[in-house]
Tab-separated table of C-alpha atoms and ligand atoms in Angstrom:
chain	number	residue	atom	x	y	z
A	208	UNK	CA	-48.175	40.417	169.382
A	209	UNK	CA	-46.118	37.349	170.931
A	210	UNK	CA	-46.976	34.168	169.711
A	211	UNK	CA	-45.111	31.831	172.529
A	212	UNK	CA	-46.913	28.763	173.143
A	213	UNK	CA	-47.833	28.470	176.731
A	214	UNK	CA	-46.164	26.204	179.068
A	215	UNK	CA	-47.725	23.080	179.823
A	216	UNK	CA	-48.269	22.907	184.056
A	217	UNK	CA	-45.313	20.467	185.353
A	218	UNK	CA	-46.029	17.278	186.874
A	219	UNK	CA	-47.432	17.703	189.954
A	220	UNK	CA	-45.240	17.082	193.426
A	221	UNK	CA	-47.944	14.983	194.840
A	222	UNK	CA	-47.878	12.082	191.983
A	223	UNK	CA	-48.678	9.101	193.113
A	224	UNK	CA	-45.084	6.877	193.252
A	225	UNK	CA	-44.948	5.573	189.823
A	226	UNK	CA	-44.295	2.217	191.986
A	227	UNK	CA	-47.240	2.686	193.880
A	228	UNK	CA	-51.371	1.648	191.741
A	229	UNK	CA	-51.477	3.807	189.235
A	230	UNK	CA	-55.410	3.409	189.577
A	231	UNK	CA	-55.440	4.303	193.008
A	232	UNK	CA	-58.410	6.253	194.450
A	233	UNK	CA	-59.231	9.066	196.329
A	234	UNK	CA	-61.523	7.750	199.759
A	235	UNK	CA	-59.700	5.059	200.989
A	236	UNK	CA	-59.493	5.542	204.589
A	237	UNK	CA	-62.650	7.456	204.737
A	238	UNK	CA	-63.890	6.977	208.245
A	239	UNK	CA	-67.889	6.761	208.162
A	240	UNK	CA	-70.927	6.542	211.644
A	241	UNK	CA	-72.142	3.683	212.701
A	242	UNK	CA	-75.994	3.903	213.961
A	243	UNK	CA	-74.236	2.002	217.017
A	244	UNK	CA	-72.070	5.138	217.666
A	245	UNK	CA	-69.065	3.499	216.347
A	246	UNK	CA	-67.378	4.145	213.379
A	247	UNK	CA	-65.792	2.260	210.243
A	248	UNK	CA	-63.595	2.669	206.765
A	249	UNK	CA	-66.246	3.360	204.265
A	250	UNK	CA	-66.766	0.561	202.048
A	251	UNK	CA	-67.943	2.436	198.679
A	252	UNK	CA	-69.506	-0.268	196.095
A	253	UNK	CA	-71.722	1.846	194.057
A	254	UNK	CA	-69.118	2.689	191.753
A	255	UNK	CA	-72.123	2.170	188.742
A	256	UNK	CA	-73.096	5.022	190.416
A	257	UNK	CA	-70.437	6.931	190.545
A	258	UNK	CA	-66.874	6.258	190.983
A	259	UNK	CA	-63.930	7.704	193.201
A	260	UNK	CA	-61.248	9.986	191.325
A	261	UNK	CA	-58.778	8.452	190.489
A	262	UNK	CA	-55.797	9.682	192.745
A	263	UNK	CA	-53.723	10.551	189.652
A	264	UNK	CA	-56.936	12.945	187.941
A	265	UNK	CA	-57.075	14.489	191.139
A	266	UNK	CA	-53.248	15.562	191.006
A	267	UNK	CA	-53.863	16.570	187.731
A	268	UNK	CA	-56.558	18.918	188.299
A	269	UNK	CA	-54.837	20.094	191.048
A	270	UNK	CA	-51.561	21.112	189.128
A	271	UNK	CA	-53.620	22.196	187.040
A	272	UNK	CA	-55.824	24.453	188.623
A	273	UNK	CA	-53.352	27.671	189.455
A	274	UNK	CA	-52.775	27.686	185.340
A	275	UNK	CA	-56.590	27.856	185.080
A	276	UNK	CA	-58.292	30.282	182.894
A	277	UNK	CA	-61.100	31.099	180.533
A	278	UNK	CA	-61.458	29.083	177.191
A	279	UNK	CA	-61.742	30.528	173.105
A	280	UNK	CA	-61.824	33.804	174.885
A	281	UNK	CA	-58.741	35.799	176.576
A	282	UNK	CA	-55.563	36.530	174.931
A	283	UNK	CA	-54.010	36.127	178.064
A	284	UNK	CA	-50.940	32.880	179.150
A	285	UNK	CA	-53.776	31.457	181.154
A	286	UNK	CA	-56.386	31.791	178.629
A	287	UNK	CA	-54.381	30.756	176.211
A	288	UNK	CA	-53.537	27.847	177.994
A	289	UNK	CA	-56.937	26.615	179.312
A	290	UNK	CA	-57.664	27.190	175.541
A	291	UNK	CA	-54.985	24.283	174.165
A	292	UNK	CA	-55.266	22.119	177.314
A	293	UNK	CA	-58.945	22.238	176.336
A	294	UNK	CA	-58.129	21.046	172.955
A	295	UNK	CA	-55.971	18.521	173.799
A	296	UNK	CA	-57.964	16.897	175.733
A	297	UNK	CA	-60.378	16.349	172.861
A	298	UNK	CA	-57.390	14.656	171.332
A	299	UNK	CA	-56.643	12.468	174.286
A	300	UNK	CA	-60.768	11.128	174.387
A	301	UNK	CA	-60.788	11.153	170.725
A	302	UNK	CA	-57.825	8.226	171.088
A	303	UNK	CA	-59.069	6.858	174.457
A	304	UNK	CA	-61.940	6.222	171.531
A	305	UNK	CA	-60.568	4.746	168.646
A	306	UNK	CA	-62.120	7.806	166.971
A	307	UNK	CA	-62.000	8.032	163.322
A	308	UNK	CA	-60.446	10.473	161.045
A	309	UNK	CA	-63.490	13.361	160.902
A	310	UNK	CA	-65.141	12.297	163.890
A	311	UNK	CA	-65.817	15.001	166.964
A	312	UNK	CA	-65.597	14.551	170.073
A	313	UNK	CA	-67.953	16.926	171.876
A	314	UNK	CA	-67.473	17.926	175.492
A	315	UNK	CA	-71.334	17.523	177.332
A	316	UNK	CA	-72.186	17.220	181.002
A	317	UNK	CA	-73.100	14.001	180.610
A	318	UNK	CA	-74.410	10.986	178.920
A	319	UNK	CA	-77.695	11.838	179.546
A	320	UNK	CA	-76.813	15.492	177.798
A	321	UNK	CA	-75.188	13.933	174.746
A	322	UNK	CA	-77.709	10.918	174.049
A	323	UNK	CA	-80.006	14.160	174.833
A	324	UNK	CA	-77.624	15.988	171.979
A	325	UNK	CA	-77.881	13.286	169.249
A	326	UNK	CA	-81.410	13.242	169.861
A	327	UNK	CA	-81.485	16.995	168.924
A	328	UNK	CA	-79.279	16.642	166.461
A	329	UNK	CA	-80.464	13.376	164.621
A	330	UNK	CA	-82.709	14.259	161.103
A	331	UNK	CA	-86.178	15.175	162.017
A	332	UNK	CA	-88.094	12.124	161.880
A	333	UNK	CA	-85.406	9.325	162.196
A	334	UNK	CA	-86.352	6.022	163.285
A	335	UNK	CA	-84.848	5.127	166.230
A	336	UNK	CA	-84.188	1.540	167.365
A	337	UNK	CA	-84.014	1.118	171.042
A	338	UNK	CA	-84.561	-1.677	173.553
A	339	UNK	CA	-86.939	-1.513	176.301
A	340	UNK	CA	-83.678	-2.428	179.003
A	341	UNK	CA	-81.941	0.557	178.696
A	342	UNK	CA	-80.929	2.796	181.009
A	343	UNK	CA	-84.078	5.949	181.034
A	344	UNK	CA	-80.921	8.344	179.387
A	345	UNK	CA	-80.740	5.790	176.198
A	346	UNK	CA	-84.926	5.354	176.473
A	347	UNK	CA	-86.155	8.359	176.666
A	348	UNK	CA	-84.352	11.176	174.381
A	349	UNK	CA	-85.941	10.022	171.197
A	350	UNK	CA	-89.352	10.668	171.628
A	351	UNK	CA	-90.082	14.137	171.393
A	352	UNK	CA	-88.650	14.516	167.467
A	353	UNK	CA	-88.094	10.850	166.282
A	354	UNK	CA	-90.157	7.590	165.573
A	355	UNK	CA	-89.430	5.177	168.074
A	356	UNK	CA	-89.686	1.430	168.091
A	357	UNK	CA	-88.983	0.025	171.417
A	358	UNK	CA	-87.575	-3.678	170.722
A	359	UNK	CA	-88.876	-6.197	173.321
A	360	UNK	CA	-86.325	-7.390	176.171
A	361	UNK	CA	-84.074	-9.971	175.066
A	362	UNK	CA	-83.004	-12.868	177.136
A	363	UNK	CA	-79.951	-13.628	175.424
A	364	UNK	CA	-76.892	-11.881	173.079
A	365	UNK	CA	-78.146	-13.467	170.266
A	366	UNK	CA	-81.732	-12.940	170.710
A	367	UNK	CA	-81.123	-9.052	170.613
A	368	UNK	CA	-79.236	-9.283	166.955
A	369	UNK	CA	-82.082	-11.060	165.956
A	370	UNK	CA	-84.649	-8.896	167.520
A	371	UNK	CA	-82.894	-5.907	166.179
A	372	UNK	CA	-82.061	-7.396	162.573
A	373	UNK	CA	-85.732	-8.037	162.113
A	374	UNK	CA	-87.195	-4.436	163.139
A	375	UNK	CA	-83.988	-2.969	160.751
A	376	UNK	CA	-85.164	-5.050	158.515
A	377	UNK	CA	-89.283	-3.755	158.698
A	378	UNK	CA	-88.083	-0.202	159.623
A	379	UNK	CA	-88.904	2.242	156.521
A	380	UNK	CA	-86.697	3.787	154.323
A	381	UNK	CA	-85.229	7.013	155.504
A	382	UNK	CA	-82.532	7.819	158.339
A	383	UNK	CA	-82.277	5.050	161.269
A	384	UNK	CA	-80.290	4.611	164.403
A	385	UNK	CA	-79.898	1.756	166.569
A	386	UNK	CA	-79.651	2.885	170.188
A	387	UNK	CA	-77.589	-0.006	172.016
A	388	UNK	CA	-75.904	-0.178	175.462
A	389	UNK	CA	-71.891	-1.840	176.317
A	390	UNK	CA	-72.982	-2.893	179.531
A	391	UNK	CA	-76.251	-3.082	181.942
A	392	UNK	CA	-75.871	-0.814	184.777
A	393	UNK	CA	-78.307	-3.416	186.473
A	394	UNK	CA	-76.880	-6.767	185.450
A	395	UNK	CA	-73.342	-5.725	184.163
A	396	UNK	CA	-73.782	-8.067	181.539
A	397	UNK	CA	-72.109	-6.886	178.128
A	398	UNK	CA	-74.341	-6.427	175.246
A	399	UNK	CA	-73.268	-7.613	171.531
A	400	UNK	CA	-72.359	-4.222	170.192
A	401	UNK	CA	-70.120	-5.098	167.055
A	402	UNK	CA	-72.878	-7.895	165.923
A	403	UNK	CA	-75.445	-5.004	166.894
A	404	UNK	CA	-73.779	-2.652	164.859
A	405	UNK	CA	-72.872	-5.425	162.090
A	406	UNK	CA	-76.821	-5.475	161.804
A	407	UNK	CA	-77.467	-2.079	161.610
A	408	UNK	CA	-75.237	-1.274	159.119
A	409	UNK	CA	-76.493	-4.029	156.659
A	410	UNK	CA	-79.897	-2.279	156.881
A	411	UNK	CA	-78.241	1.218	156.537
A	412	UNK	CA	-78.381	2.371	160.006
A	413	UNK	CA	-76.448	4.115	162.352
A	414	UNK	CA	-75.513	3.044	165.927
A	415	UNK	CA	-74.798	5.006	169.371
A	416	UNK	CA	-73.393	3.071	171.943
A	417	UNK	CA	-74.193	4.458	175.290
A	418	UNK	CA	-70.440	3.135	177.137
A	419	UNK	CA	-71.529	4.966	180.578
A	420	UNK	CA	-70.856	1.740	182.253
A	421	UNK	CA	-68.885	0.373	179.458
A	422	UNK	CA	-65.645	2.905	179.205
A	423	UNK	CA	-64.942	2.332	182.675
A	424	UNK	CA	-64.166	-1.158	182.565
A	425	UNK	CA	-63.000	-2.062	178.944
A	426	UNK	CA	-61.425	-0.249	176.352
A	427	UNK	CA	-64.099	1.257	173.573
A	428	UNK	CA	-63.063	1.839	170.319
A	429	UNK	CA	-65.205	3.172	168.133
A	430	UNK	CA	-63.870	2.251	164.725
A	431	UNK	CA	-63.064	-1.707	165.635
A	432	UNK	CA	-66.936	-1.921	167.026
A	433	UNK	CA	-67.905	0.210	163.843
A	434	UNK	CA	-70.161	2.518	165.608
A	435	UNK	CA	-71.400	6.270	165.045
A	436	UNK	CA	-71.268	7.346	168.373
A	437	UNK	CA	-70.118	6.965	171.786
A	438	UNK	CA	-71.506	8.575	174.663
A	439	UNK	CA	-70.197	8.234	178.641
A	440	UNK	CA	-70.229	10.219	181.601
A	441	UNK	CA	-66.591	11.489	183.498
A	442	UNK	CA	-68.519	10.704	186.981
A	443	UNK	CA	-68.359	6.904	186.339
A	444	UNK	CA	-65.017	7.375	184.657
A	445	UNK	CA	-63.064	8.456	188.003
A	446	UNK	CA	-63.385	12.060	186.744
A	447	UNK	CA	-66.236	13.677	188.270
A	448	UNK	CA	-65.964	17.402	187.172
A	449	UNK	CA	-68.812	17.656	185.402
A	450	UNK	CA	-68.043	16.493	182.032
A	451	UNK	CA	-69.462	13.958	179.540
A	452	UNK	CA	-68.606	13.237	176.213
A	453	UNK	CA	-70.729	12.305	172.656
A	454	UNK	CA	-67.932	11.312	170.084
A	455	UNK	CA	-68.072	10.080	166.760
A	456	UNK	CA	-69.173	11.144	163.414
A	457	UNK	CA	-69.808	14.629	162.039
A	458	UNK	CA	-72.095	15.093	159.432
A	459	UNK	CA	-75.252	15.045	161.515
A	460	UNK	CA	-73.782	17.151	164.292
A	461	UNK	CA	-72.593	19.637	161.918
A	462	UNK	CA	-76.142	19.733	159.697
A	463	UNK	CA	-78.011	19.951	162.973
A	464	UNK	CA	-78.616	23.359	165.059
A	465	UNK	CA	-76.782	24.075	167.666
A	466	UNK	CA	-77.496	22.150	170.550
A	467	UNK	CA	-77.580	25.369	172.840
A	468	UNK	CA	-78.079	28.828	170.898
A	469	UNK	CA	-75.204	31.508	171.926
A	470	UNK	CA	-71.628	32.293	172.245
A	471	UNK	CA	-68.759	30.159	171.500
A	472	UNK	CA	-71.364	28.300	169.037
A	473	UNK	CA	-71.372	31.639	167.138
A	474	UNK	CA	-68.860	32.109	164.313
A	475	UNK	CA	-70.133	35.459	162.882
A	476	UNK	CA	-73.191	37.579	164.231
A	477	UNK	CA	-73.797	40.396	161.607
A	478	UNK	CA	-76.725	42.997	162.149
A	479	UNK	CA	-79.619	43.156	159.302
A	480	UNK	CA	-79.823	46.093	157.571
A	481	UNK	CA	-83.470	46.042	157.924
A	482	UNK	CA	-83.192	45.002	161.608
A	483	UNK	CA	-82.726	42.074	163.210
A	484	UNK	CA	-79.699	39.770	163.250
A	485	UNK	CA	-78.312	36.812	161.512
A	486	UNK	CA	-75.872	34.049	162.772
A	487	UNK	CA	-73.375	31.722	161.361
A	488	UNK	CA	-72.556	28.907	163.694
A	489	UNK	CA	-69.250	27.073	164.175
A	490	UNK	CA	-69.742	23.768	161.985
A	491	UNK	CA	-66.830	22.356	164.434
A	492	UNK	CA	-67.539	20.496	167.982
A	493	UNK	CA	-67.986	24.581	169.518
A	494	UNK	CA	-71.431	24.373	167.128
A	495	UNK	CA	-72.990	22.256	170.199
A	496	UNK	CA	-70.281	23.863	173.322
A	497	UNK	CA	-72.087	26.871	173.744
A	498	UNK	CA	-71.265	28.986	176.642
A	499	UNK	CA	-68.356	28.659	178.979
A	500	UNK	CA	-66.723	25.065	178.097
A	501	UNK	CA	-65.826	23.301	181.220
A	502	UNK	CA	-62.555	23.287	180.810
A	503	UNK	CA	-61.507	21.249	184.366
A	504	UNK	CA	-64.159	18.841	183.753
A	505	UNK	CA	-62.675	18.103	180.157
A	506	UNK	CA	-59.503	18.476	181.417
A	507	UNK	CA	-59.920	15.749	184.186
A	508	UNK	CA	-61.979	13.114	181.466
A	509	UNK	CA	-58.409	13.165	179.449
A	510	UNK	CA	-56.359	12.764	182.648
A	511	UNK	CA	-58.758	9.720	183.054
A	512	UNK	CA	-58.183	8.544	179.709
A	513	UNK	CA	-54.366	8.307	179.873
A	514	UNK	CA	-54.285	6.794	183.192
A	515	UNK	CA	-56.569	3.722	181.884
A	516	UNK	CA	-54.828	2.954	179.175
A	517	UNK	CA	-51.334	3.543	180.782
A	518	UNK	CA	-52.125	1.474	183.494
A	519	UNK	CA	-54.176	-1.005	181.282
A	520	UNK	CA	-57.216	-2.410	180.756
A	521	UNK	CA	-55.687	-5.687	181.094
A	522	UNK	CA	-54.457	-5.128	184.782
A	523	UNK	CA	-57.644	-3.695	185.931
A	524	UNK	CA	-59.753	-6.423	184.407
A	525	UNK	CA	-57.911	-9.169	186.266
A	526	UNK	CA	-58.556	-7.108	189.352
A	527	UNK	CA	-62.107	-6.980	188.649
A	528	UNK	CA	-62.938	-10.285	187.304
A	529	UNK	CA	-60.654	-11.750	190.849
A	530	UNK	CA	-63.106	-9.722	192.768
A	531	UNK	CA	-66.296	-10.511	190.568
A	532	UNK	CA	-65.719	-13.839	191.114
A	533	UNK	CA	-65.330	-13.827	194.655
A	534	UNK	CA	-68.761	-11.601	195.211
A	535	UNK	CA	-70.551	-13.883	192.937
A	536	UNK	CA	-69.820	-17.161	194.762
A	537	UNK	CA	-70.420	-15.411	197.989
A	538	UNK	CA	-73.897	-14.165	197.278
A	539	UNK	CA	-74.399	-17.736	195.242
A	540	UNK	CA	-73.801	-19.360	199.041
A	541	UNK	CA	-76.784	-17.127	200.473
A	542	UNK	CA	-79.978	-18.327	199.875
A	543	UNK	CA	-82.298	-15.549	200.226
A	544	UNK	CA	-80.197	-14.062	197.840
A	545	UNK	CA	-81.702	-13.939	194.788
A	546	UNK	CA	-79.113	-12.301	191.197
A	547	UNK	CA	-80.747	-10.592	188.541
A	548	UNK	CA	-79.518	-11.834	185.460
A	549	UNK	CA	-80.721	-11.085	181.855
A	550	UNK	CA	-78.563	-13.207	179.525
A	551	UNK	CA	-77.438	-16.253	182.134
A	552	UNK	CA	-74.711	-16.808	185.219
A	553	UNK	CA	-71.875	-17.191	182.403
A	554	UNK	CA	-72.791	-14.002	180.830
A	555	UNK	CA	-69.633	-11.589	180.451
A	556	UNK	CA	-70.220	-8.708	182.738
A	557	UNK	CA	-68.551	-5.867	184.072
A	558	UNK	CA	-68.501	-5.367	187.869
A	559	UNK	CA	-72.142	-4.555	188.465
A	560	UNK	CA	-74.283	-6.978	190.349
A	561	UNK	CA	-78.253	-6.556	191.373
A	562	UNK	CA	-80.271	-8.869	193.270
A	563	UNK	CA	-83.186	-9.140	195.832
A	564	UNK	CA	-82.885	-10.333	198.799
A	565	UNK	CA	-85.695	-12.744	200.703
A	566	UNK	CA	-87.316	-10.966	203.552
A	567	UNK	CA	-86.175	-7.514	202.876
A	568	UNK	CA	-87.050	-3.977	200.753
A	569	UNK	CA	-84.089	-3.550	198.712
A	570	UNK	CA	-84.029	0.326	200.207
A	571	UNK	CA	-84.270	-1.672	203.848
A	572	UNK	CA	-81.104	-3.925	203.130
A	573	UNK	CA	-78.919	-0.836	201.406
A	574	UNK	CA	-79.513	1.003	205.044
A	575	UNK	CA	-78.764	-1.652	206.998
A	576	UNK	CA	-75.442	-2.058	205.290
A	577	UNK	CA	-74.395	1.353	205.444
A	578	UNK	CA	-76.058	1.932	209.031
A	579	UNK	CA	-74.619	-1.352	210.890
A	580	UNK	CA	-71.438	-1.881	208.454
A	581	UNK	CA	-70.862	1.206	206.478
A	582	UNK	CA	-71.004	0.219	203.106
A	583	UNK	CA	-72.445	2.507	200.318
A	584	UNK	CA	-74.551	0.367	197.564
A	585	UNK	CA	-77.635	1.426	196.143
A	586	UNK	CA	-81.040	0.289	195.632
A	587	UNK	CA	-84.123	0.778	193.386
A	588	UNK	CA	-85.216	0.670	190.157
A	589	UNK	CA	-81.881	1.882	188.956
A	590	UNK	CA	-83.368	4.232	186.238
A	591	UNK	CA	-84.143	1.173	183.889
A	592	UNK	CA	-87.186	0.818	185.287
A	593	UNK	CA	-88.942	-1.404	182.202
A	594	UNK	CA	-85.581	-3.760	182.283
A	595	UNK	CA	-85.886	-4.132	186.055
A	596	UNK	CA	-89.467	-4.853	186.501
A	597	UNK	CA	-88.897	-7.516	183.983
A	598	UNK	CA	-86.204	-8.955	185.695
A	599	UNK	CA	-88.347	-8.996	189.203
A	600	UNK	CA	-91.012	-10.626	187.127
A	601	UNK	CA	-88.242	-13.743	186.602
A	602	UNK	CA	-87.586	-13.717	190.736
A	603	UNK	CA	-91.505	-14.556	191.717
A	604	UNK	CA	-92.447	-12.412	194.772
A	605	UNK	CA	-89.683	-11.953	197.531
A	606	UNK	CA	-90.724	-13.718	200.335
A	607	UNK	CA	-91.230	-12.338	203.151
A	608	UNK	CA	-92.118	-8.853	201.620
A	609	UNK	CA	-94.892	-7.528	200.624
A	610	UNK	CA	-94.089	-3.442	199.747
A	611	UNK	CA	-92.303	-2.065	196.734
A	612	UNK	CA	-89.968	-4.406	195.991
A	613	UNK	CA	-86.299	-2.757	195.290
A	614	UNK	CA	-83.037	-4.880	194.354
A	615	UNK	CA	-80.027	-3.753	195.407
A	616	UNK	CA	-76.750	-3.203	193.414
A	617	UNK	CA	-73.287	-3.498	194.351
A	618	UNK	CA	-70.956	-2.117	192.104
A	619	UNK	CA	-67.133	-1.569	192.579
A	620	UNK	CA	-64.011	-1.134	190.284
A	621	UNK	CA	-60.300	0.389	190.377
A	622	UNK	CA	-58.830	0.621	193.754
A	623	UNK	CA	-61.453	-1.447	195.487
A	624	UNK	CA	-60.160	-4.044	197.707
A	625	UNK	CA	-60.873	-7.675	198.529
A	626	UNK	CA	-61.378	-6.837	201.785
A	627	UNK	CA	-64.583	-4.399	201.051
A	628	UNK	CA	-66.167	-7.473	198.822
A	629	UNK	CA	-65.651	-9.419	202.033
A	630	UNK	CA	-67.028	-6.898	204.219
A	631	UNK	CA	-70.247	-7.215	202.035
A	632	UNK	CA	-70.489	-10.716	202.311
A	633	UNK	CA	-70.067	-10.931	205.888
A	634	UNK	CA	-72.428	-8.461	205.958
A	635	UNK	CA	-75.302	-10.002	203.765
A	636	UNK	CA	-74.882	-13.108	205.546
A	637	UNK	CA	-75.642	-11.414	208.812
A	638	UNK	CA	-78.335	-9.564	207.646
A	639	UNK	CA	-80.192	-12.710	206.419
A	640	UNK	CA	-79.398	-14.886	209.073
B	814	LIG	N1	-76.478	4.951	180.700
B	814	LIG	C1	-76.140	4.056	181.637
B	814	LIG	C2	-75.966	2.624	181.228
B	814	LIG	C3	-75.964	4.462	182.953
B	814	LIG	O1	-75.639	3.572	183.888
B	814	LIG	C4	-76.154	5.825	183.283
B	814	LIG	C5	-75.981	6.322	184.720
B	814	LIG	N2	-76.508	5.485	185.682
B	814	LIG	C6	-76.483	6.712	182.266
B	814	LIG	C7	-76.643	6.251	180.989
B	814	LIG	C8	-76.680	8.171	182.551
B	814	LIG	O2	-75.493	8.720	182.978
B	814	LIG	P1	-75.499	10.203	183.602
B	814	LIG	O3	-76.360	10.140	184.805
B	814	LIG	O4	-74.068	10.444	183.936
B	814	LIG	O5	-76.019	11.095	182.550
């Protein structure tokens, strides 16, 4: 049998110039209908959403996608080259990460799948920490196996350590985790993680960070924040293939059963000889990969990962923050404007901002812009439903408007330009004139 190690696909011919924004996306130039007839360059700002690709994940994937084959199954080139692509993209995130020696990094579809996996895989009967403002994928997992204590709202950093230092402190004895979001995919506004996790582990508790809108804006690393896990989504990284990822440490992925029974999690499936069968599962990250690993999807995350941090955090944060600023003052300048903010104006936030506007449903206003100028935001309840009634509770009624009230988000990120934040602004003005 040969033993060659498969070639690694060549750089593709349709790289971006190195000279050229190495975060460039895919969609600029994307012409969109006007309810007017005309027509205009779509405006997407609901990267919180989900983002563009990235230009350079999309090469990737493309270069990639001749060479593609099945993965921990064939012995043939392809297969056996899907197979340590596959890996090696586990290596890449578990960097990207900060990951510890020991820790896995499990490929998921999602972050809703792996908070959904560490809920599975957490002891029966853990407590669970959580506040009432997360996102529904870091609320709701818990419930069906755990005890949950939902900690009330906080209205500033320092109000959630103390909030969660006092229910660590009253939890019982046995396992705990502290359930704790980077950023608010409502506000943008960055949570305290390493004092969060500083007071979970002084009551003995372990912490998940949910970094779905974290990882795309700043770089996570799980051993300087001293967390358990990490959890975030490829869509919102610029690599929507399908992939998430739940990272971190080992023992209570490897005790638990396997996330999804059958092959792949399988190490040896022996026949009884009184009937019946028994299993032994992989204790490695294929214990909760069962099935057909999506191979692309992983693929694509890692691509992600190495064209952040190649390109920088640094450089894309003084994009955002240039742009962040701009929005903010604009809006700020519009009176029937109206921010949500949970922790204050000179909270540090990521490029996500929600607010209501006088006069109009939020669902009204996201139409209008996309109808009469194109631009793709979104509205609702974002799926933090508790955190954004409470924050509509601060605003008073909306005048003017007396159904469901909705806020509307605008969220943008690598590759967006000034012009689109401009476009917005016009925009708002116009529509509340
Ligand atoms: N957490 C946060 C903070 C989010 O913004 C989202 C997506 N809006 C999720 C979790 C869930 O991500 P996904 O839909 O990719 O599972």
């Amino acid at each position: 049998m040969t033993t060659t190690t498969p070639a690694v696909p060549s750089v593709p011919s349709q790289a971006p110039d190195p000279a050229s924004d190495p975060l460039a996306v895919l969609g600029a130039g994307v012409r969109v209908p006007l309810a007017d007839g005309g027509e205009t360059e779509y405006a997407a700002l609901d990267y919180a959403a989900s983002a563009p690709v990235l230009r350079q994940v999309w090469d990737d994937v493309a270069a990639y996608a001749p060479y593609y084959g099945s993965v921990h199954r064939g012995a043939g080139h392809l297969s056996r080259l899907s197979t340590r692509l596959f890996e090696e993209s586990r290596e890449t995130v578990a960097r990207f990460l900060g990951c510890r020696p020991g820790d896995q990094v499990v490929f998921t579809r999602s972050t809703t799948d792996s908070l959904n996996l560490l809920a599975a895989a957490a002891p029966a009967g853990t407590r669970v920490l959580v506040f009432e403002s997360e996102h529904h994928a870091a609320l709701l997992p818990w419930r069906r196996r755990h005890d949950v204590t939902y900690l009330p709202v906080p209205r500033s950093p320092e109000e959630a350590v103390r909030t969660a230092e006092r229910a660590l402190r009253a939890a019982p004895s046995g396992p705990k985790l502290l359930c704790v979001t980077g950023a608010s995919n409502v506000t943008g506004e960055l949570w305290p993680v390493r004092e969060l996790a500083a007071a979970a582990r002084r009551h003995g508790a372990r912490v998940v960070l949910d970094a779905a809108q974290l990882a795309p804006h700043r770089p996570v690393d799980l051993a300087a924040l001293d967390v358990d896990w990490v959890a975030f989504s490829g869509h919102k990284l610029y690599a929507p293939f399908g992939s998430g990822v739940l990272a971190g440490r080992a023992d209570w992925l490897r005790r638990a059963e396997p996330y999804l029974a059958g092959g792949g999690a399988s190490r040896i499936v022996a026949r009884r000889a009184d009937g019946g069968v028994d299993v032994e599962w992989h204790h490695d990250e294929a214990r909760h990969e069962a099935g057909s690993p999506n191979v692309i999807g992983a693929y694509a995350i890692a691509s992600a990962c190495r064209t952040l941090t190649k390109a920088g955090f640094d450089r894309l944060l003084r994009h955002e923050e240039r742009l962040l600023t701009r929005l903010r003052a604009g809006l700020a300048a519009v009176p029937a404007v109206r921010p949500l903010s949970l922790f204050g104006p000179d909270a540090a936030r990521v490029p996500v901002v929600s607010f209501t506007v006088d006069g109009w449903d939020g669902d009204a206003f996201a139409r209008a812009l996309s109808e009469r100028h194109g631009i793709g935001v979104r509205s609702g309840l974002f799926c933090a439903q508790p955190l954004v009634r409470a924050l509509l509770d601060d605003t008073g009624p909306v005048a003017g408007c007396d159904g469901p009230l909705q806020p509307v988000r605008v969220s943008f990120g690598a590759g967006t330009p000034t012009a689109h934040i401009d476009r917005l602004l016009r925009a708002v003005r116009e529509l509340t004139e």
